[in-house]
Coordinates of C-alpha atoms in Angstrom, one line a residue:
Chain Y
X1 CA 121.2 96.7 78.9
X2 CA 120.7 99.3 76.0
X3 CA 117.4 98.0 75.5
X4 CA 116.5 97.8 79.0
X5 CA 117.9 101.5 79.2
X6 CA 116.0 102.7 76.2
X7 CA 112.4 101.4 77.7
X8 CA 113.4 102.9 81.4
X9 CA 113.9 106.3 79.6
X10 CA 110.5 106.2 77.5
X11 CA 108.8 105.2 80.5
X12 CA 110.2 108.1 82.9
X13 CA 109.7 110.6 80.2
X14 CA 105.9 108.8 79.9
X15 CA 106.2 109.4 83.9
X16 CA 107.1 113.1 83.8
X17 CA 103.9 113.8 81.0
X18 CA 101.5 111.9 84.1
X19 CA 102.8 113.6 87.1
X20 CA 103.4 117.5 85.6
X21 CA 100.0 117.0 83.9
X22 CA 98.6 115.9 88.2
X23 CA 100.6 119.1 89.3
X24 CA 99.5 120.7 86.8
X25 CA 95.9 120.1 87.8
X26 CA 96.6 120.7 92.1
X27 CA 98.3 124.0 90.8
X28 CA 94.8 125.0 89.1
X29 CA 92.8 123.9 92.0
X30 CA 94.5 126.0 94.2
X31 CA 92.5 129.1 95.1
X32 CA 93.2 132.1 93.1
X33 CA 94.2 132.1 89.9
X34 CA 96.1 136.1 88.8
X35 CA 93.5 137.5 87.5
X36 CA 92.4 137.9 91.0
X37 CA 95.0 138.9 92.2
X38 CA 94.5 141.6 89.3
X39 CA 91.7 142.3 90.8
X40 CA 92.3 142.4 94.3
X41 CA 95.4 144.6 93.5
X42 CA 93.6 147.1 91.3
X43 CA 89.8 147.7 92.4
X44 CA 88.7 150.0 89.7
X45 CA 88.9 147.1 86.9
X46 CA 85.6 146.1 85.3
X47 CA 83.9 142.8 84.9
X48 CA 83.9 143.2 81.0
X49 CA 87.7 144.0 82.0
X50 CA 87.9 140.6 83.9
X51 CA 86.2 138.4 81.4
X52 CA 88.8 139.8 78.5
X53 CA 91.7 139.7 80.3
X54 CA 90.9 135.6 81.3
X55 CA 90.6 134.8 77.4
X56 CA 94.2 136.8 76.1
X57 CA 95.7 135.1 78.8
X58 CA 94.1 131.6 77.7
X59 CA 92.6 131.0 81.6
X60 CA 88.7 130.5 80.2
X61 CA 90.0 127.4 78.7
X62 CA 89.7 123.7 80.2
X63 CA 92.1 122.6 82.2
X64 CA 93.5 119.7 79.7
X65 CA 94.4 122.4 77.0
X66 CA 95.7 124.7 79.1
X67 CA 97.9 122.1 79.8
X68 CA 98.7 121.3 76.8
X69 CA 99.6 125.1 75.5
X70 CA 102.0 124.7 78.6
X71 CA 104.7 122.0 77.9
X72 CA 103.9 122.7 74.7
X73 CA 105.8 126.4 75.1
X74 CA 107.8 124.9 78.0
X75 CA 109.0 121.9 75.0
X76 CA 110.3 125.2 73.1
X77 CA 112.3 126.1 75.7
X78 CA 110.2 128.8 77.3
X79 CA 109.7 128.4 81.2
X80 CA 107.6 131.8 81.2
X81 CA 108.0 134.6 83.7
X82 CA 107.3 135.3 87.3
X83 CA 104.1 136.2 88.2
X84 CA 105.3 137.9 91.1
X85 CA 108.8 139.1 90.4
X86 CA 108.6 139.7 86.9
X87 CA 111.3 137.7 85.2
X88 CA 112.0 134.8 83.7
X89 CA 111.2 132.1 86.1
X90 CA 115.6 130.8 84.2
X91 CA 116.8 133.6 86.0
X92 CA 115.2 133.3 89.1
X93 CA 115.3 129.3 89.6
X94 CA 118.9 128.7 88.5
X95 CA 120.7 130.9 91.0
X96 CA 118.0 129.4 93.7
X97 CA 119.1 125.4 92.3
X98 CA 122.9 126.6 91.9
X99 CA 122.5 127.9 95.9
X100 CA 120.6 124.6 97.0
X101 CA 123.1 121.6 94.9
X102 CA 126.0 123.7 97.3
X103 CA 124.8 123.3 99.9
X104 CA 123.1 119.6 99.5
X105 CA 125.9 118.5 97.6
X106 CA 128.4 119.6 100.6
X107 CA 126.0 118.4 102.8
X108 CA 125.8 114.9 101.5
X109 CA 129.7 114.3 101.7
X110 CA 129.9 115.4 104.6
X111 CA 127.8 112.7 106.5
X112 CA 128.8 110.0 104.1
X113 CA 133.0 110.7 104.7
X114 CA 130.9 110.8 108.3
X115 CA 128.8 108.0 108.5
X116 CA 129.7 105.9 106.4
X117 CA 132.6 104.7 108.0
X118 CA 131.4 105.6 111.7
X119 CA 128.4 102.9 110.6
X120 CA 131.2 100.3 109.3
X121 CA 133.1 100.5 112.4
X122 CA 129.8 99.8 114.5
X123 CA 129.1 97.4 112.1
X124 CA 132.0 95.9 113.2
X125 CA 131.7 95.8 117.0
X126 CA 127.8 95.1 117.9
X127 CA 126.5 95.9 120.9
X128 CA 130.2 97.7 122.2
X129 CA 129.7 100.9 124.3
X130 CA 131.2 103.1 120.9
X131 CA 128.2 101.4 119.0
X132 CA 125.9 102.3 121.9
X133 CA 127.4 105.8 121.8
X134 CA 126.6 106.0 118.5
X135 CA 123.9 104.7 117.8
X136 CA 122.5 106.8 120.7
X137 CA 124.0 109.9 119.0
X138 CA 122.3 109.0 115.7
X139 CA 119.7 108.5 117.4
X140 CA 119.4 112.0 119.0
X141 CA 120.2 113.6 115.4
X142 CA 117.6 111.6 113.7
X143 CA 114.9 113.0 115.6
X144 CA 116.2 116.4 116.6
X145 CA 114.3 118.5 114.6
X146 CA 116.0 121.2 111.7
X147 CA 114.3 124.2 113.0
X148 CA 115.8 123.6 116.5
X149 CA 118.7 122.1 115.3
X150 CA 119.2 125.3 113.4
X151 CA 118.1 127.9 115.6
X152 CA 120.2 126.3 118.5
X153 CA 123.7 126.6 116.1
X154 CA 122.8 129.9 115.4
X155 CA 122.6 130.9 118.4
X156 CA 125.7 129.2 120.0
X157 CA 128.3 129.5 116.7
X158 CA 126.8 132.9 115.6
X159 CA 124.8 134.6 118.7
X160 CA 127.2 133.1 122.3
X161 CA 131.0 133.0 119.9
X162 CA 130.1 135.4 117.3
X163 CA 132.1 132.5 115.1
X164 CA 130.3 132.2 112.6
X165 CA 127.1 134.5 110.0
X166 CA 124.3 133.6 111.1
X167 CA 122.4 134.0 107.9
X168 CA 122.6 134.8 104.6
X169 CA 125.9 133.5 101.2
X170 CA 127.7 136.0 101.2
X171 CA 128.8 139.1 103.0
X172 CA 127.2 141.7 101.0
X173 CA 128.8 145.1 99.9
X174 CA 132.2 143.3 99.7
X175 CA 134.0 143.0 96.9
X176 CA 136.4 140.0 96.4
X177 CA 140.0 139.9 95.4
X178 CA 140.5 136.8 93.6
X179 CA 138.6 133.1 93.7
X180 CA 139.9 132.0 96.3
X181 CA 138.8 135.0 98.7
X182 CA 135.1 134.7 96.9
X183 CA 135.3 130.4 98.2
X184 CA 136.4 131.5 101.7
X185 CA 133.8 133.9 102.1
X186 CA 131.3 131.7 100.9
X187 CA 131.6 128.4 103.1
X188 CA 131.6 130.5 105.8
X189 CA 127.9 131.1 105.2
X190 CA 127.8 127.3 103.8
X191 CA 129.3 126.1 107.7
X192 CA 126.1 125.9 110.4
X193 CA 123.3 125.2 107.5
X194 CA 125.4 122.6 105.7
X195 CA 126.4 121.1 109.4
X196 CA 123.2 121.2 110.8
X197 CA 121.9 118.9 107.3
X198 CA 124.3 117.0 108.0
X199 CA 123.6 115.7 111.8
X200 CA 120.6 114.3 110.9
X201 CA 121.1 113.0 107.9
X202 CA 125.0 111.6 109.3
X203 CA 122.4 109.5 111.2
X204 CA 120.5 108.1 109.7
X205 CA 123.0 107.3 107.0
X206 CA 125.0 106.2 110.0
X207 CA 121.9 103.7 110.6
X208 CA 122.2 102.4 107.3
X209 CA 125.9 101.7 106.7
X210 CA 125.4 99.6 109.6
X211 CA 122.8 97.9 109.2
X212 CA 124.1 96.3 105.6
X213 CA 127.7 95.7 107.2
X214 CA 125.7 94.1 109.4
X215 CA 124.6 91.8 107.2
X216 CA 126.6 91.1 104.9
X217 CA 129.2 90.0 107.6
X218 CA 126.9 87.5 108.7
X219 CA 127.4 85.7 105.2
X220 CA 128.2 81.9 105.3
X221 CA 130.4 83.5 102.8
X222 CA 132.1 85.8 105.2
X223 CA 133.3 83.2 107.5
X224 CA 134.9 80.8 103.8
X225 CA 136.5 84.1 103.3
X226 CA 138.1 83.7 106.8
X227 CA 138.4 80.0 106.3
X228 CA 140.8 81.0 103.1
X229 CA 143.5 82.9 104.9
X230 CA 142.5 86.0 104.3
X231 CA 143.7 88.5 106.6
X232 CA 140.3 90.4 107.7
X233 CA 141.1 93.9 105.7
X234 CA 140.5 92.2 102.6
X235 CA 137.6 89.6 104.6
X236 CA 135.6 93.5 105.5
X237 CA 136.6 94.9 102.3
X238 CA 136.6 92.9 99.2
X239 CA 134.6 90.5 100.8
X240 CA 131.3 92.3 103.6
X241 CA 131.3 96.2 102.1
X242 CA 131.7 94.8 98.5
X243 CA 127.8 93.3 99.3
X244 CA 127.2 96.8 101.8
X245 CA 127.1 98.4 99.1
X246 CA 123.8 97.4 97.0
X247 CA 121.8 98.2 99.6
X248 CA 123.6 101.8 100.8
X249 CA 122.7 102.3 96.2
X250 CA 119.6 103.1 96.9
X251 CA 120.3 105.8 99.9
X252 CA 122.8 108.0 98.6
X253 CA 121.2 107.6 95.1
X254 CA 117.8 108.6 96.1
X255 CA 118.9 111.2 98.7
X256 CA 120.9 113.2 95.5
X257 CA 117.6 113.2 94.0
X258 CA 116.8 116.0 96.3
X259 CA 119.7 117.8 96.0
X260 CA 118.5 120.7 93.8
X261 CA 114.6 120.6 95.9
X262 CA 116.1 122.4 98.8
X263 CA 115.6 122.4 103.0
X264 CA 112.9 124.7 103.4
X265 CA 113.5 125.0 106.5
X266 CA 116.8 124.7 106.9
X267 CA 117.8 126.7 103.9
X268 CA 114.9 129.8 105.3
X269 CA 116.6 129.6 109.2
X270 CA 119.3 130.4 107.3
X271 CA 117.6 132.6 105.2
X272 CA 119.4 131.1 102.4
X273 CA 118.3 131.7 98.7
X274 CA 118.3 127.9 97.4
X275 CA 115.3 126.2 96.0
X276 CA 113.9 125.2 99.0
X277 CA 112.8 128.0 99.9
X278 CA 112.2 129.3 96.4
X279 CA 109.2 126.5 95.9
X280 CA 107.3 127.5 99.5
X281 CA 106.7 130.7 97.8
X282 CA 105.9 130.0 94.4
X283 CA 103.1 128.4 95.9
X284 CA 102.5 130.9 98.1
X285 CA 102.0 133.4 96.4
X286 CA 100.3 131.5 93.0
X287 CA 103.5 132.2 91.5
X288 CA 102.6 129.4 89.0
X289 CA 105.6 129.5 86.1
X290 CA 107.7 128.6 88.7
X291 CA 106.3 126.7 90.8
X292 CA 105.3 124.0 87.7
X293 CA 109.1 124.0 86.9
X294 CA 111.1 122.8 90.3
X295 CA 107.8 120.2 90.2
X296 CA 109.0 119.0 86.6
X297 CA 113.1 119.3 87.9
X298 CA 111.8 117.5 91.3
X299 CA 110.1 114.9 89.6
X300 CA 113.2 114.9 87.2
X301 CA 115.9 113.9 89.1
X302 CA 114.2 111.3 91.5
X303 CA 113.2 109.5 87.8
X304 CA 116.1 109.9 86.9
X305 CA 118.6 108.9 89.9
X306 CA 115.9 105.8 90.4
X307 CA 117.4 104.9 86.5
X308 CA 120.7 105.0 87.7
X309 CA 120.6 103.4 91.1
X310 CA 119.0 100.0 89.2
X311 CA 121.8 100.7 86.8
X312 CA 124.2 101.0 89.4
X313 CA 122.1 97.5 91.5
X314 CA 123.7 96.1 87.7
X315 CA 127.2 97.1 88.4
X316 CA 127.3 95.5 92.1
X317 CA 126.1 93.0 91.3
X318 CA 126.1 90.6 89.2
X319 CA 123.2 87.9 89.9
X320 CA 120.8 91.1 88.6
X321 CA 121.0 91.4 85.0
X322 CA 119.5 93.3 82.1
X323 CA 118.8 92.1 79.7
Chain M
X1 CA 149.4 54.2 114.1
X2 CA 152.9 54.1 114.4
X3 CA 153.9 57.3 113.3
X4 CA 152.8 60.7 115.4
X5 CA 149.1 62.0 114.1
X6 CA 148.3 65.3 112.0
X7 CA 146.0 66.8 113.8
X8 CA 145.5 66.2 117.9
X9 CA 143.2 67.6 119.3
X10 CA 142.6 67.3 123.0
X11 CA 140.2 67.5 125.7
X12 CA 138.8 70.5 123.6
X13 CA 136.6 72.6 125.0
X14 CA 134.1 75.3 123.8
X15 CA 131.8 77.7 125.7
X16 CA 129.4 80.0 124.5
X17 CA 128.6 82.9 126.6
X18 CA 125.1 83.9 126.6
X19 CA 123.1 86.2 128.9
X20 CA 121.3 82.2 130.3
X21 CA 124.6 81.4 131.2
X22 CA 127.5 80.1 130.1
X23 CA 126.6 77.1 127.3
X24 CA 129.8 74.1 126.2
X25 CA 129.1 73.1 122.9
X26 CA 131.7 70.9 122.7
X27 CA 133.2 70.1 126.2
X28 CA 136.6 67.9 126.7
X29 CA 136.6 66.2 123.0
X30 CA 139.8 64.8 122.1
X31 CA 140.6 62.9 119.3
X32 CA 143.3 62.4 116.4
X33 CA 143.8 61.6 112.3
X34 CA 147.1 60.3 111.3
X35 CA 148.4 60.6 108.0
X36 CA 145.2 59.9 104.9
X37 CA 143.2 59.2 107.0
X38 CA 139.1 60.0 107.7
X39 CA 137.6 60.6 111.0
X40 CA 134.4 60.4 110.7
X41 CA 132.2 63.1 113.4
X42 CA 129.0 61.7 113.4
X43 CA 125.8 63.2 115.4
X44 CA 122.1 64.8 115.1
X45 CA 122.1 68.5 115.0
X46 CA 123.1 70.5 117.6
X47 CA 125.6 68.1 118.9
X48 CA 129.0 69.8 118.7
X49 CA 130.3 68.4 115.0
X50 CA 130.5 71.9 113.4
X51 CA 131.2 74.4 116.6
X52 CA 134.0 71.5 116.9
X53 CA 135.2 72.2 113.5
X54 CA 134.9 76.3 113.8
X55 CA 137.4 75.7 116.9
X56 CA 139.8 74.4 115.3
X57 CA 140.1 77.1 112.3
X58 CA 139.9 79.7 115.3
X59 CA 135.9 80.9 112.9
X60 CA 134.3 80.6 116.7
X61 CA 132.9 84.4 117.3
X62 CA 131.7 86.4 120.4
X63 CA 130.0 85.3 122.5
X64 CA 132.3 81.4 122.0
X65 CA 135.5 81.2 122.9
X66 CA 137.1 78.4 123.1
X67 CA 138.2 77.5 127.3
X68 CA 140.2 74.7 127.1
X69 CA 142.2 72.0 124.4
X70 CA 145.2 71.6 122.0
X71 CA 144.7 70.8 118.8
X72 CA 148.0 70.2 117.9
X73 CA 148.6 70.3 113.6
X74 CA 152.0 68.4 113.1
X75 CA 152.6 69.6 117.0
X76 CA 151.7 73.8 116.3
X77 CA 148.5 74.8 118.9
X78 CA 146.0 75.5 115.7
X79 CA 144.3 77.2 119.8
X80 CA 147.3 79.4 120.4
X81 CA 147.8 80.9 117.5
X82 CA 147.8 84.6 116.9
X83 CA 145.8 85.8 113.7
X84 CA 149.1 86.5 111.4
X85 CA 150.1 82.6 112.6
X86 CA 146.4 81.5 111.9
X87 CA 145.7 83.0 108.9
X88 CA 148.8 82.1 107.1
X89 CA 147.6 77.9 107.9
X90 CA 144.1 78.5 107.4
X91 CA 143.2 77.5 103.7
X92 CA 146.7 76.9 103.1
X93 CA 147.5 73.5 104.9
X94 CA 145.2 73.0 106.6
X95 CA 140.5 74.1 104.3
X96 CA 137.8 73.8 104.9
X97 CA 134.5 72.9 102.9
X98 CA 130.8 74.2 104.1
X99 CA 128.2 72.8 104.0
X100 CA 126.3 74.7 102.3
X101 CA 127.4 75.7 98.1
X102 CA 124.1 78.2 97.1
X103 CA 126.1 81.0 100.3
X104 CA 128.7 79.9 100.9
X105 CA 130.7 81.5 97.7
X106 CA 130.7 85.6 97.4
X107 CA 128.0 86.2 95.2
X108 CA 129.7 88.8 94.1
X109 CA 132.8 87.9 93.0
X110 CA 133.9 85.7 90.0
X111 CA 134.6 82.1 91.1
X112 CA 138.2 82.5 89.5
X113 CA 138.3 85.9 91.8
X114 CA 137.7 83.4 94.8
X115 CA 140.2 81.3 94.3
X116 CA 142.6 83.6 92.9
X117 CA 142.9 85.5 96.1
X118 CA 142.8 82.3 98.1
X119 CA 146.1 80.9 95.7
X120 CA 148.0 84.1 95.6
X121 CA 148.4 84.6 99.5
X122 CA 149.6 81.4 100.6
X123 CA 151.7 80.1 97.1
X124 CA 152.5 83.3 96.1
X125 CA 151.8 82.8 92.6
X126 CA 151.5 85.6 90.5
X127 CA 147.4 86.2 89.7
X128 CA 148.7 85.1 85.7
X129 CA 150.0 81.5 87.5
X130 CA 147.0 82.1 90.0
X131 CA 144.5 81.8 87.4
X132 CA 146.3 78.7 86.4
X133 CA 146.7 77.3 88.5
X134 CA 142.4 77.8 89.8
X135 CA 141.6 76.5 86.3
X136 CA 144.3 73.3 86.8
X137 CA 142.1 73.1 90.1
X138 CA 138.7 73.3 88.6
X139 CA 139.9 70.7 85.9
X140 CA 140.9 68.7 88.7
X141 CA 137.3 68.6 90.1
X142 CA 135.6 67.8 86.7
X143 CA 133.7 70.8 85.9
X144 CA 134.1 71.2 82.4
X145 CA 134.8 73.6 80.4
X146 CA 136.7 75.6 83.3
X147 CA 138.8 77.4 81.6
X148 CA 135.3 79.4 81.1
X149 CA 133.9 79.2 84.3
X150 CA 136.8 80.6 85.6
X151 CA 134.8 84.4 85.4
X152 CA 131.3 83.2 86.5
X153 CA 129.6 84.3 89.3
X154 CA 128.7 81.3 91.4
X155 CA 124.9 82.1 90.8
X156 CA 125.7 81.1 87.4
X157 CA 126.7 77.7 88.8
X158 CA 124.7 74.3 89.8
X159 CA 124.5 73.4 93.1
X160 CA 126.6 70.3 92.0
X161 CA 129.0 72.8 90.8
X162 CA 129.0 74.7 93.6
X163 CA 130.0 71.9 95.8
X164 CA 132.7 71.2 93.4
X165 CA 134.0 74.4 93.1
X166 CA 134.6 75.3 96.5
X167 CA 136.1 71.3 97.1
X168 CA 138.8 73.0 93.7
X169 CA 139.2 76.1 96.0
X170 CA 139.9 74.0 99.6
X171 CA 142.5 71.9 97.5
X172 CA 143.7 74.7 95.7
X173 CA 147.1 75.3 98.6
X174 CA 148.0 71.5 98.5
X175 CA 146.3 71.5 102.6
X176 CA 147.3 68.3 104.7
X177 CA 144.7 68.4 106.9
X178 CA 141.1 69.5 105.8
X179 CA 137.5 69.3 107.1
X180 CA 134.8 69.1 105.5
X181 CA 131.6 69.9 106.7
X182 CA 128.7 68.2 106.4
X183 CA 130.1 68.8 102.3
X184 CA 127.3 66.9 100.6
X185 CA 124.0 67.3 102.8
X186 CA 122.7 69.9 100.9
X187 CA 123.1 68.4 97.6
X188 CA 120.4 65.9 95.9
X189 CA 121.4 62.0 96.0
X190 CA 123.5 61.4 92.9
X191 CA 125.1 64.3 93.0
X192 CA 126.0 63.3 96.3
X193 CA 127.6 60.6 95.2
X194 CA 129.2 61.8 92.1
X195 CA 130.8 64.4 94.5
X196 CA 131.8 61.8 97.8
X197 CA 134.1 59.8 95.0
X198 CA 135.9 62.4 93.8
X199 CA 136.3 63.1 97.5
X200 CA 137.5 60.8 98.2
X201 CA 139.5 59.9 94.3
X202 CA 141.4 63.2 95.4
X203 CA 142.4 62.7 99.7
X204 CA 143.9 59.7 98.4
X205 CA 145.4 61.3 95.5
X206 CA 146.8 64.3 97.2
X207 CA 146.6 62.5 100.1
X208 CA 145.5 65.0 102.8
X209 CA 144.2 64.0 106.1
X210 CA 140.5 64.2 106.6
X211 CA 138.2 65.2 109.3
X212 CA 134.3 64.6 107.9
X213 CA 131.3 65.8 109.3
X214 CA 128.3 64.8 108.6
X215 CA 125.1 62.3 110.4
X216 CA 124.7 60.7 107.2
X217 CA 126.0 56.9 108.7
X218 CA 125.8 56.0 105.1
X219 CA 128.5 58.7 104.4
X220 CA 130.2 58.0 106.6
X221 CA 131.1 54.4 106.4
X222 CA 132.0 54.7 103.1
X223 CA 134.1 57.9 103.5
X224 CA 136.3 57.6 107.0
X225 CA 138.8 55.0 108.8
X226 CA 137.5 56.2 111.9
X227 CA 134.2 57.4 113.6
X228 CA 133.4 60.1 116.6
X229 CA 130.0 60.0 117.7
X230 CA 129.0 63.4 119.3
X231 CA 126.3 64.1 121.5
X232 CA 125.7 67.3 123.3
X233 CA 128.7 68.7 122.6
X234 CA 131.2 65.4 124.7
X235 CA 132.1 61.6 123.1
X236 CA 130.2 58.9 123.3
X237 CA 132.0 56.7 121.0
X238 CA 135.0 56.4 119.1
X239 CA 137.1 53.8 117.5
X240 CA 137.7 52.2 113.2
X241 CA 134.7 53.1 111.2
X242 CA 132.9 49.2 110.7
X243 CA 133.2 48.3 114.3
X244 CA 131.6 51.4 115.6
X245 CA 129.1 50.5 112.9
X246 CA 128.7 47.2 113.2
X247 CA 128.3 46.6 116.9
X248 CA 128.3 49.7 118.6
X249 CA 128.9 49.8 122.1
X250 CA 127.3 53.1 123.5
X251 CA 123.7 53.1 123.2
X252 CA 123.7 56.3 121.1
X253 CA 125.2 55.1 118.5
X254 CA 122.9 52.2 118.3
X255 CA 120.0 53.8 118.5
X256 CA 121.2 56.1 115.7
X257 CA 122.0 52.7 113.8
X258 CA 119.0 51.2 114.3
X259 CA 116.3 54.3 113.2
X260 CA 118.2 54.3 109.7
X261 CA 116.0 52.4 107.0
X262 CA 118.3 49.5 105.5
X263 CA 117.6 47.9 102.3
X264 CA 115.9 44.6 101.5
X265 CA 114.6 44.8 104.7
X266 CA 110.5 45.7 105.1
X267 CA 109.1 47.8 108.0
X268 CA 106.3 49.0 109.1
X269 CA 107.8 52.1 110.9
X270 CA 111.4 53.1 111.5
X271 CA 112.6 53.0 115.1
X272 CA 113.4 57.3 116.6
X273 CA 115.2 58.5 119.2
X274 CA 112.2 59.3 121.8
X275 CA 112.7 62.7 122.9
X276 CA 114.8 64.9 121.3
X277 CA 117.9 67.3 122.3
X278 CA 118.2 68.8 125.9
X279 CA 118.0 72.8 125.9
X280 CA 121.5 73.5 126.8
X281 CA 120.0 74.3 130.7
X282 CA 118.1 71.5 131.1
X283 CA 121.3 68.7 129.7
X284 CA 122.2 66.4 133.1
X285 CA 124.4 67.2 135.2
X286 CA 125.0 63.2 134.7
X287 CA 125.5 62.0 130.6
X288 CA 123.7 64.1 127.9
X289 CA 122.3 61.4 126.8
X290 CA 120.7 60.3 130.1
X291 CA 117.5 61.6 129.5
X292 CA 117.0 60.1 125.7
X293 CA 118.7 56.7 126.6
X294 CA 117.1 53.0 127.4
X295 CA 119.7 52.2 129.0
X296 CA 120.2 54.2 131.4
X297 CA 121.2 53.7 135.1
X298 CA 120.6 55.9 138.4
X299 CA 124.7 56.8 138.3
X300 CA 124.1 58.3 134.7
X301 CA 122.4 61.5 136.3
X302 CA 125.0 61.8 138.0
X303 CA 128.1 61.1 137.0
X304 CA 129.5 61.8 133.5
X305 CA 130.8 58.6 132.4
X306 CA 134.3 58.5 131.1
X307 CA 136.1 57.6 127.7
X308 CA 137.0 54.0 128.3
X309 CA 138.7 52.0 126.4
X310 CA 136.5 48.3 125.7
X311 CA 137.5 45.3 127.0
X312 CA 136.8 43.5 124.2
X313 CA 138.4 45.9 121.9
X314 CA 141.2 48.4 122.9
X315 CA 141.2 50.6 119.7
X316 CA 137.9 51.0 120.4
X317 CA 136.3 53.6 123.5
X318 CA 133.1 54.4 124.7
X319 CA 131.7 56.7 127.4
X320 CA 129.2 54.7 129.2
X321 CA 128.5 53.0 132.2
X322 CA 125.8 50.5 130.4
X323 CA 127.0 49.7 127.4
X324 CA 126.2 47.1 125.3
X325 CA 128.4 43.6 125.6
X326 CA 130.6 43.3 122.8

């Protein structure tokens, strides 16, 4: 077990290096480096200045040397500066990650809490009226484009009913008396984006939970459990759900891996200062350091979560062992 | 046979309501099993053997349903029990062993856990006592180092060991009546012999009545006192095992016996029963075996032959208009 984890961690680090190198190369392939941005903003700049600046910033070096320089400063703990905003990357990314984490986690927890019981309920009554209705709504949720869904929510709940704010993350200029009033105020801004994100994932998760549970309940050992005289509740939870858990681990851990990468469209629609928007604007504005750090975070989350998923399989399924 | 039977099944009918129409998987089946005796149910795949057993256990799931008849276990009708009542009988007074030891055990729970939960449910033991009882049962079925096996998972055991564990589980709450649904079919021949021997020993020791389902006539002649031959969800013939196997009255029983190899007899080719079991909608209105029967009469197509005692031996019954002379 320990050797397995150790081996996997080494693999993860190697993969991280390879993938970050690929991302680094892709970023340098983008037209327009920082010097070209300077040229366009200062027409008086001379060719000698340009050459000197390139040398000064190390942009005349080949990509692999630049990558080496970048990653060694990164490992020293220096994430670099944002070219666009002229502030350290950590200061920019930190709050964005926090906001995105809150949004994604709320949506993930809400959708799992609704979708898994819903999926199981349907799996136990397949092809019932309830199942058909949930099925229909799930596919409606999955198929609804997020930009459309967000706009509809804004129109109904902010514009027409005026119940909730249309965007942002807190009431501007409001001074909070205590922590509760702060949470309450920020929660109001979270509701619409969380609902918008959840509607889609509830559909996905409930379909998944339904099929995993149906698959488990079809097995011979369910009949054995019933033949032993166990009550239906024990048959469903101890024998059925315990087995349905194994495929569910995959989808839950992989969803967890995206809690830091954010939801670009939803965040943009609701003017929510999350990581999705940050990554998008940093790529568009050629903000190299911000984009690379965001990539590294997203990639490591996927790699770490798939490692966790593999370890959880071993816990959930005794047939899998990592000797 | 003076005492009243442990199990008395009367006119059992189980129907599956399929899209193509209702299909009677078990049609008007009646039999009795007396204390300590074994009834063997034989027939080829799809003849309703397993559905009969599942009907007794109330394990038939939608779109199937028991549509008629009764099954009295010590005078209590299993078919009409509510959920709580049948749960207290299943695994307690009445237990079942399944065909596939590979899939009939839950892969993510230990053998011990799966045994204990049943013992705790039916015998109201404490977890520690249930553990002792489970280990005792594992020893009884001849599983070596039972103490360690208690905490292993099913995949860590061989097929034969799993079937032993399955038997230990079924017998753990002292059932009076046991249904064995092809318990040896999935095992190889040497293991089969061991399991059968174990099974018979335990049956004698615990004085159980057994309903033994198989398509293997050799196994039937070894384990059962009486035999019931089924075809297309209906009874063909029943009676004392040796009589039925030695002098079959129903053409289907005769054909089954002819199609198996005999020790010491050299033949070029085994006999087969021509054709195959008809699809549900192709079963004739009369005798279900009419499509494949060598002794078929005109009336077989129109009318269902009723189960009638044989003139020569009233212990035996056959459903045939033109039976072999016994």
